[in-house]
PDB file of N, CA and C in Angstrom:
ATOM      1  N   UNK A1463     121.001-167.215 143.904  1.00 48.00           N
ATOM      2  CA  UNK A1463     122.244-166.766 143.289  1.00 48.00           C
ATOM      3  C   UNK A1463     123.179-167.947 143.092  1.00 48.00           C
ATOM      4  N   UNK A1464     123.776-167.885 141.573  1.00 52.00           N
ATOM      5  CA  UNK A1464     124.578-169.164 141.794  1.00 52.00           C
ATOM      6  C   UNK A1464     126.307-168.334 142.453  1.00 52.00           C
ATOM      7  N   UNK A1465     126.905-169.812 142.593  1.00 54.00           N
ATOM      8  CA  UNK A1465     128.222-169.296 143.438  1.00 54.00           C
ATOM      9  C   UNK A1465     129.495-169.504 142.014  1.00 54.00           C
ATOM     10  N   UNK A1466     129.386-170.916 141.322  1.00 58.00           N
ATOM     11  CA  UNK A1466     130.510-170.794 141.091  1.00 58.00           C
ATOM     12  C   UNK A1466     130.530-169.765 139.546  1.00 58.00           C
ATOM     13  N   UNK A1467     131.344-168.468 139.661  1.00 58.00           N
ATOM     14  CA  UNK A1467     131.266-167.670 138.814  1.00 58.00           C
ATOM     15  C   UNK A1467     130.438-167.323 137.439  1.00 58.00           C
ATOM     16  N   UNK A1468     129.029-167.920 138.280  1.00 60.00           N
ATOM     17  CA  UNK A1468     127.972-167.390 137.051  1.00 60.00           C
ATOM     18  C   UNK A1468     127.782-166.161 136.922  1.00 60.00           C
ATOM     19  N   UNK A1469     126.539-165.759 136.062  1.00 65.00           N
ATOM     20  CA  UNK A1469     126.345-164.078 135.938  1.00 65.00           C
ATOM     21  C   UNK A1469     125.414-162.932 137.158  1.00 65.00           C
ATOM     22  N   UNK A1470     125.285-164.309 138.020  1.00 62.00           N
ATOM     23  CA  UNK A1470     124.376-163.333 139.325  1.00 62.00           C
ATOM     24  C   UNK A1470     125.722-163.412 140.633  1.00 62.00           C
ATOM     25  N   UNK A1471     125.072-162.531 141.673  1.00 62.00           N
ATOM     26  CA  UNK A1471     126.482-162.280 142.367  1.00 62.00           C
ATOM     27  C   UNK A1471     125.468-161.996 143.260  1.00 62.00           C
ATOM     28  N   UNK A1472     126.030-162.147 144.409  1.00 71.00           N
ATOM     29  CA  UNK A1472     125.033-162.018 145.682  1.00 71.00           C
ATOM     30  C   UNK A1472     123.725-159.941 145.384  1.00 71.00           C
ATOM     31  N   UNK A1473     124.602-159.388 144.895  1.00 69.00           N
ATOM     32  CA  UNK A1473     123.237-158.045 144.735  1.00 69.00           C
ATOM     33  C   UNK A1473     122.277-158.102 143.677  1.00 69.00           C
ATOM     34  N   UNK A1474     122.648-159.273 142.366  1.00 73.00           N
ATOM     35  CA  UNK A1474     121.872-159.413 141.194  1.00 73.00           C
ATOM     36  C   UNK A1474     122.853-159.642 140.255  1.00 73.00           C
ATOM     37  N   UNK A1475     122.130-159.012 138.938  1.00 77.00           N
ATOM     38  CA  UNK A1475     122.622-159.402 137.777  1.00 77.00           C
ATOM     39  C   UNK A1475     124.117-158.684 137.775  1.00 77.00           C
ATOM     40  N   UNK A1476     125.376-159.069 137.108  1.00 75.00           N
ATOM     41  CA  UNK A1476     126.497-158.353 137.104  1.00 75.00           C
ATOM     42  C   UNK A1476     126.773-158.479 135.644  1.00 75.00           C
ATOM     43  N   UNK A1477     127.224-156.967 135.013  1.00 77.00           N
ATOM     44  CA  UNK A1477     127.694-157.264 133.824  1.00 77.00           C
ATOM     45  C   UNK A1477     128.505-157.630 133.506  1.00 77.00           C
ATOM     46  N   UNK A1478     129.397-158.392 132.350  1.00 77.00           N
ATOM     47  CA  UNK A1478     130.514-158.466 132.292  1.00 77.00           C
ATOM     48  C   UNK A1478     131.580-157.401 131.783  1.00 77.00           C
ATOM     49  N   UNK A1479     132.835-157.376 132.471  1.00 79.00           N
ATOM     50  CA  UNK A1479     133.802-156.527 132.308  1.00 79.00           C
ATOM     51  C   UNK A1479     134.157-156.623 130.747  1.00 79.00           C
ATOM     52  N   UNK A1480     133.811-154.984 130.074  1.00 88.00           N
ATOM     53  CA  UNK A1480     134.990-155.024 128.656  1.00 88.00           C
ATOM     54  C   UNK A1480     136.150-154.454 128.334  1.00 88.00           C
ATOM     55  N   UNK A1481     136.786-154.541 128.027  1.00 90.00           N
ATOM     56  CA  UNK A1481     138.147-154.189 127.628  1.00 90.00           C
ATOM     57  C   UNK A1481     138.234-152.670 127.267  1.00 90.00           C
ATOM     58  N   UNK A1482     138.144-151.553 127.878  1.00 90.00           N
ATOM     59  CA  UNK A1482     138.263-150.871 127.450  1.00 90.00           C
ATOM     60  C   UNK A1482     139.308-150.377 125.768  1.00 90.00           C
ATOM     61  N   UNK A1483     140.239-150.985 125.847  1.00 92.00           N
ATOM     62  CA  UNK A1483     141.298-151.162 124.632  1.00 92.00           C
ATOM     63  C   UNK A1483     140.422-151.314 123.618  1.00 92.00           C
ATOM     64  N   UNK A1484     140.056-152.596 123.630  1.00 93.00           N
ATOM     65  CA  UNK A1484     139.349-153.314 122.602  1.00 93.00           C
ATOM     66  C   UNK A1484     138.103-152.658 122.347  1.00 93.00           C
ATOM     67  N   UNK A1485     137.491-151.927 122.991  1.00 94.00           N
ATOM     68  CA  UNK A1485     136.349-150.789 122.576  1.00 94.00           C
ATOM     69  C   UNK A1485     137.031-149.934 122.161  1.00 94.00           C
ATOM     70  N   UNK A1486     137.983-149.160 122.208  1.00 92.00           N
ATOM     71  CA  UNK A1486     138.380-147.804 121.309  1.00 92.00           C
ATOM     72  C   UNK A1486     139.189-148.859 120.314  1.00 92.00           C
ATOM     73  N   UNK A1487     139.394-149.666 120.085  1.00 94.00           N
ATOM     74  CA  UNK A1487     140.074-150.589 118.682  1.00 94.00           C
ATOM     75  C   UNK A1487     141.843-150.227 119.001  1.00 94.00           C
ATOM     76  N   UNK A1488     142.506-149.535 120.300  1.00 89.00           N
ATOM     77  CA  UNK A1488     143.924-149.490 120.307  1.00 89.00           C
ATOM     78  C   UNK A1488     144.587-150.575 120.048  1.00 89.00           C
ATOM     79  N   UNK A1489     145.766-150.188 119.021  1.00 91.00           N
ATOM     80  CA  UNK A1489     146.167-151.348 118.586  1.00 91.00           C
ATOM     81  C   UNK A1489     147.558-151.682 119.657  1.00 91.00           C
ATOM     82  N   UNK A1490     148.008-150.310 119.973  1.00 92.00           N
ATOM     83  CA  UNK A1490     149.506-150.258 121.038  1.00 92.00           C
ATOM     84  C   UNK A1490     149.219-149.246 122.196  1.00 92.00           C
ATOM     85  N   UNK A1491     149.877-150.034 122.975  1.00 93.00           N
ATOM     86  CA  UNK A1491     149.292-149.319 124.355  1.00 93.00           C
ATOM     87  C   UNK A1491     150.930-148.079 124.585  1.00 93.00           C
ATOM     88  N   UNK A1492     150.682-146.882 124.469  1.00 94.00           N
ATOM     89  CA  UNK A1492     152.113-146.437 124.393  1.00 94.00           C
ATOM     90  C   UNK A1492     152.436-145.805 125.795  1.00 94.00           C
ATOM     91  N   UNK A1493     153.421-146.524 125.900  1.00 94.00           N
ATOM     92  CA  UNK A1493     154.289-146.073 127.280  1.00 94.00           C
ATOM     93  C   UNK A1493     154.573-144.603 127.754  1.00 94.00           C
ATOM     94  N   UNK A1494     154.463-143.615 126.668  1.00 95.00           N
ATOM     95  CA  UNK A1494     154.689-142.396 127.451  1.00 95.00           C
ATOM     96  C   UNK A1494     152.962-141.706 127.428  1.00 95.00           C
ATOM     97  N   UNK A1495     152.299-142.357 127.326  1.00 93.00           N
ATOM     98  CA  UNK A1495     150.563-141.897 127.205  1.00 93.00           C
ATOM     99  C   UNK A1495     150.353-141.931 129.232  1.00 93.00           C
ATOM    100  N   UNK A1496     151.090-141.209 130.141  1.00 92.00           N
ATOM    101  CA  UNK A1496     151.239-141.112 131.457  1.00 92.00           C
ATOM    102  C   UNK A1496     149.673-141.768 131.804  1.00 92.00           C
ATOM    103  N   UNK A1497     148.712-140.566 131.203  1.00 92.00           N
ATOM    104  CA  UNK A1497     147.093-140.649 131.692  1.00 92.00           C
ATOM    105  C   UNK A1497     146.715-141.946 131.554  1.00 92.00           C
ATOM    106  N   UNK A1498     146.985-142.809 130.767  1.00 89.00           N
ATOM    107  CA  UNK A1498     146.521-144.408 130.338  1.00 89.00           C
ATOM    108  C   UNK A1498     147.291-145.118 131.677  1.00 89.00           C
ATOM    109  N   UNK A1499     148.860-144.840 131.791  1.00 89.00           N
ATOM    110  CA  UNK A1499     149.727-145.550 132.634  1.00 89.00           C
ATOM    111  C   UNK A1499     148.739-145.144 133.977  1.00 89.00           C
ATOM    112  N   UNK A1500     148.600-144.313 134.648  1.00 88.00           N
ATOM    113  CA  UNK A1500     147.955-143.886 135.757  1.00 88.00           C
ATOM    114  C   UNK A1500     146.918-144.680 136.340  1.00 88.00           C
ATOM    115  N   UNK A1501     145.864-144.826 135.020  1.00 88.00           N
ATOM    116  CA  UNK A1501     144.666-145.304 135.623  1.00 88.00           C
ATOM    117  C   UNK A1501     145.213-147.153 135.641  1.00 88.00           C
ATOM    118  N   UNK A1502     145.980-147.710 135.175  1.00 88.00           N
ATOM    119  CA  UNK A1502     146.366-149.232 135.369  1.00 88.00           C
ATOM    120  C   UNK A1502     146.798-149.231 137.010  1.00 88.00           C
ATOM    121  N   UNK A1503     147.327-148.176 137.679  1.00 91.00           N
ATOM    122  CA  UNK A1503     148.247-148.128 139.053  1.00 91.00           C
ATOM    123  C   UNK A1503     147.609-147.277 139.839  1.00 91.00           C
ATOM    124  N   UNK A1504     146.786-148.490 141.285  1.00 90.00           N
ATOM    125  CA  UNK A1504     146.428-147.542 142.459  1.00 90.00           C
ATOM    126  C   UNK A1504     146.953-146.609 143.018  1.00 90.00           C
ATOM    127  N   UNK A1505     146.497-146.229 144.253  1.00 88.00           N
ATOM    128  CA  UNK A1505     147.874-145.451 144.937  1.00 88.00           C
ATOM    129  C   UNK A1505     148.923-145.513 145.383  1.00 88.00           C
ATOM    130  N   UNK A1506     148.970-147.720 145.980  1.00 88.00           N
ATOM    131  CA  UNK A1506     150.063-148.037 146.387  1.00 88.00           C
ATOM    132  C   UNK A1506     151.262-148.228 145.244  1.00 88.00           C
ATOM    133  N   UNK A1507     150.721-148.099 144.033  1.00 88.00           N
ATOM    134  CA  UNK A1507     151.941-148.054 142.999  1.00 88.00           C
ATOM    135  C   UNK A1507     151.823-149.521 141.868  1.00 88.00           C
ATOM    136  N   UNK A1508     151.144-150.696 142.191  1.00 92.00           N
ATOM    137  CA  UNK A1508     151.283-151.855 141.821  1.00 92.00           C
ATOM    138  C   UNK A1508     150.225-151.873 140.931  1.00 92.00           C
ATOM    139  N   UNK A1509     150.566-152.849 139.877  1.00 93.00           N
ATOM    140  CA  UNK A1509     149.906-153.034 138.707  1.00 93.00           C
ATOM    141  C   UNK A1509     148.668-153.609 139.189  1.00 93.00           C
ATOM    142  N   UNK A1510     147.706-153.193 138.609  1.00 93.00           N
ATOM    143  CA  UNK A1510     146.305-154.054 138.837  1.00 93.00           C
ATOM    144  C   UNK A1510     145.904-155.130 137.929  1.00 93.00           C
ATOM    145  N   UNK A1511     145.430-155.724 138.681  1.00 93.00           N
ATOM    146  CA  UNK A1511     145.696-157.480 137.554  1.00 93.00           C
ATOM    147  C   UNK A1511     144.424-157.539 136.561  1.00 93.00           C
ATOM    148  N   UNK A1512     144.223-158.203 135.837  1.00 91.00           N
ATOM    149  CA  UNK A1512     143.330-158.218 134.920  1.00 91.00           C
ATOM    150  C   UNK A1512     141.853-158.176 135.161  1.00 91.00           C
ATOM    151  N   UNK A1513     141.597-158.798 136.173  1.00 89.00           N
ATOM    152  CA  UNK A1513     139.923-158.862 136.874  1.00 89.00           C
ATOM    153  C   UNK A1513     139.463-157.698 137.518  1.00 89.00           C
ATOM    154  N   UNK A1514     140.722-156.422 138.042  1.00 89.00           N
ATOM    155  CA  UNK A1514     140.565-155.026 138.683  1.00 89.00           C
ATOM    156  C   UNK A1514     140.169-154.371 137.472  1.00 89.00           C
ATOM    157  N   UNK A1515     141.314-154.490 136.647  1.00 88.00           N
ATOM    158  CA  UNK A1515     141.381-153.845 135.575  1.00 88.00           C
ATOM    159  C   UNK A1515     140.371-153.622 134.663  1.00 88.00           C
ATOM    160  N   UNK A1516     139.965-154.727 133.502  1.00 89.00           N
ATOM    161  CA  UNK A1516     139.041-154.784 133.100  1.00 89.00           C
ATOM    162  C   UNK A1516     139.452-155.007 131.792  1.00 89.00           C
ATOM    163  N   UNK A1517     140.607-155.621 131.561  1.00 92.00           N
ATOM    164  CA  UNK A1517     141.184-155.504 130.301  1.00 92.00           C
ATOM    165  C   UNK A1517     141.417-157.224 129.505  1.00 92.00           C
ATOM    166  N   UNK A1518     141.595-157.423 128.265  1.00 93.00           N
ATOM    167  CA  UNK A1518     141.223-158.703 128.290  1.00 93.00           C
ATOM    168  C   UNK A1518     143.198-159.183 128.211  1.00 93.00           C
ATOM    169  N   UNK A1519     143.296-160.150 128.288  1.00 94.00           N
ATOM    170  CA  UNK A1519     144.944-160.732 128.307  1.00 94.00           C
ATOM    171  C   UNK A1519     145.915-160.282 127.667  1.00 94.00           C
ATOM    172  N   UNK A1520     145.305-159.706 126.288  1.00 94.00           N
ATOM    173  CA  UNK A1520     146.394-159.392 125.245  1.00 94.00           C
ATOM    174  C   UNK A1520     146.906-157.939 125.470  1.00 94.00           C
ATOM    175  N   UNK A1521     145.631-156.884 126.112  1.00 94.00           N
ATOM    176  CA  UNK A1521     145.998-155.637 126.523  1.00 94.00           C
ATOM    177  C   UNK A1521     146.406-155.265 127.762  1.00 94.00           C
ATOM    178  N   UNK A1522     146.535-156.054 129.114  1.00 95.00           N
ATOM    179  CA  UNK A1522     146.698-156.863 130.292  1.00 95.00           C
ATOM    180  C   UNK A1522     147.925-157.029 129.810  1.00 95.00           C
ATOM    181  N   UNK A1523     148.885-157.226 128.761  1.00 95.00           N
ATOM    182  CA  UNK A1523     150.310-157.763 128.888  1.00 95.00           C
ATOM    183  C   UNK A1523     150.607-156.354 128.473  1.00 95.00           C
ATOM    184  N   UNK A1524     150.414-155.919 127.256  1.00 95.00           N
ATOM    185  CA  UNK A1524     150.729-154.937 126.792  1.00 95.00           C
ATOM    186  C   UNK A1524     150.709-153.849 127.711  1.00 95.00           C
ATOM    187  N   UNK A1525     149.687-153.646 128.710  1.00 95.00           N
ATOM    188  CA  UNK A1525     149.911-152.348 129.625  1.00 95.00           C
ATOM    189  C   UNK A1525     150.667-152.752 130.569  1.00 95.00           C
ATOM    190  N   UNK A1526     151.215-154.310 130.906  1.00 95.00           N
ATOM    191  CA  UNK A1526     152.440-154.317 131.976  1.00 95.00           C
ATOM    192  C   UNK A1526     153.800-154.273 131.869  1.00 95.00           C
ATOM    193  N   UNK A1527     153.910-153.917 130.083  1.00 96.00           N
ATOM    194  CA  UNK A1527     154.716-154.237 129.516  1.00 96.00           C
ATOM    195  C   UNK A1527     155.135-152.375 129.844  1.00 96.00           C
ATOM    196  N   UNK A1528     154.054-151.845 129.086  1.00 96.00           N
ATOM    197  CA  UNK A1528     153.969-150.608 129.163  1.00 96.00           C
ATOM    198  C   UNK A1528     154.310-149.495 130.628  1.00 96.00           C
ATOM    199  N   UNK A1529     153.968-149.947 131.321  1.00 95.00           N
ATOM    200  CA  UNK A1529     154.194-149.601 132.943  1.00 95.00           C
ATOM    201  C   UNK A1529     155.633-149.183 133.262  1.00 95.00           C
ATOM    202  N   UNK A1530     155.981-150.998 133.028  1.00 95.00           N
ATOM    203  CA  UNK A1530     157.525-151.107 133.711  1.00 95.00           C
ATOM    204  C   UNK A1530     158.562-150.439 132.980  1.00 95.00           C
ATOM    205  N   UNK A1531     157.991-149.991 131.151  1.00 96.00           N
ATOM    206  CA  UNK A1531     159.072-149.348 130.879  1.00 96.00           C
ATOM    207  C   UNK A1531     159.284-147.473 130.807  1.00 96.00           C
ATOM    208  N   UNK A1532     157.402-147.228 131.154  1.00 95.00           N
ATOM    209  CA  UNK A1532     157.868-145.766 131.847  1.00 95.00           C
ATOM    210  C   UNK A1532     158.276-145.909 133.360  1.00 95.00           C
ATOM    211  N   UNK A1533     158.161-146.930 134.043  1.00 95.00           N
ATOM    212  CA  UNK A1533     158.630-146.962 135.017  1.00 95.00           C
ATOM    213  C   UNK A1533     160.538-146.577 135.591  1.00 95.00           C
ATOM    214  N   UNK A1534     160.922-147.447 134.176  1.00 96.00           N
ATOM    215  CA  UNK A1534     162.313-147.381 133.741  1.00 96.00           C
ATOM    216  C   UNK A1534     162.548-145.704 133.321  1.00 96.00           C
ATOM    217  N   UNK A1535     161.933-144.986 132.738  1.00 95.00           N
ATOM    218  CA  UNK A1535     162.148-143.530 132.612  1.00 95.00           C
ATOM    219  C   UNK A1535     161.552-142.739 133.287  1.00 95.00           C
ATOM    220  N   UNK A1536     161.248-142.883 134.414  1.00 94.00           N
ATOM    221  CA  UNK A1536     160.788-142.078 135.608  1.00 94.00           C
ATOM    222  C   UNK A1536     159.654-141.117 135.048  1.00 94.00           C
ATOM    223  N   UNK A1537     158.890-141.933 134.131  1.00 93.00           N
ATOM    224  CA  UNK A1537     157.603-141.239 133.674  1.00 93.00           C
ATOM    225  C   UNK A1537     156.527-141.411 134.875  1.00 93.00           C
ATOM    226  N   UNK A1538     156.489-142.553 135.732  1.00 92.00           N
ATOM    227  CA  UNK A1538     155.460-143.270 136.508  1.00 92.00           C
ATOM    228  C   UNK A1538     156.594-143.385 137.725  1.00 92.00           C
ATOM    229  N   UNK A1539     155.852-143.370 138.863  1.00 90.00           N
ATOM    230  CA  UNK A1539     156.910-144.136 140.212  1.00 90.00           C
ATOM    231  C   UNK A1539     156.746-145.407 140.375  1.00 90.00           C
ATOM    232  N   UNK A1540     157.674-145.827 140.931  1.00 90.00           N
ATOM    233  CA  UNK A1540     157.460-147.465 141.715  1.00 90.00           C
ATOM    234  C   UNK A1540     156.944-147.590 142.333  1.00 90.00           C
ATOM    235  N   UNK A1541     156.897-146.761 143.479  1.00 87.00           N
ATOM    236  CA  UNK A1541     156.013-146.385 144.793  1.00 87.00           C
ATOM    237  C   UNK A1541     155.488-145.606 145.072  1.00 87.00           C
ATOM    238  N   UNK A1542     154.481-145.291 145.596  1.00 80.00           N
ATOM    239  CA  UNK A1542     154.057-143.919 146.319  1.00 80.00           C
ATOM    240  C   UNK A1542     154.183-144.222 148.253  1.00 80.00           C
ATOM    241  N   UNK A1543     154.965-142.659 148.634  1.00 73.00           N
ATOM    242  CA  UNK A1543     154.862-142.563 150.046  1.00 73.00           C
ATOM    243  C   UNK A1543     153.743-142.738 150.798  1.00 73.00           C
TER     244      UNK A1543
END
């Protein structure tokens, strides 16, 4: 197995992550779409970064962009208890 971030990983072959976005062709990630906001945010509440995620940079900004401003209309929480 190689180590520094080739395509094998200590169990075998690993595929690479795609963008879900960029497979359905979305052009805007929309802030009150809750079900989209949801799956970006575990349970502790915090954005998941691009390598959790699976998203490539350009849709990775756009859904953090997206987050913080249903966050701002109490569509999504900040936190969970």
């Amino acid at each position: 197995s190689r180590g520094e971030g080739g395509k094998f990983k200590r169990g075998g072959f690993r595929r690479p992550k795609v963008c879900r976005f960029c497979v359905d062709k979305t052009d805007y990630i929309d802030y009150k779409d809750v079900r989209v906001m949801m799956m970006a945010i575990p349970e502790r509440g915090k954005i998941q970064p691009r390598r959790l995620s699976g998203a490539c940079a350009k849709h990775q900004r756009q859904l953090t962009t997206a987050v913080k401003r249903a966050r701002q209309l109490a569509l999504i929480p900040y936190v969970t208890d």
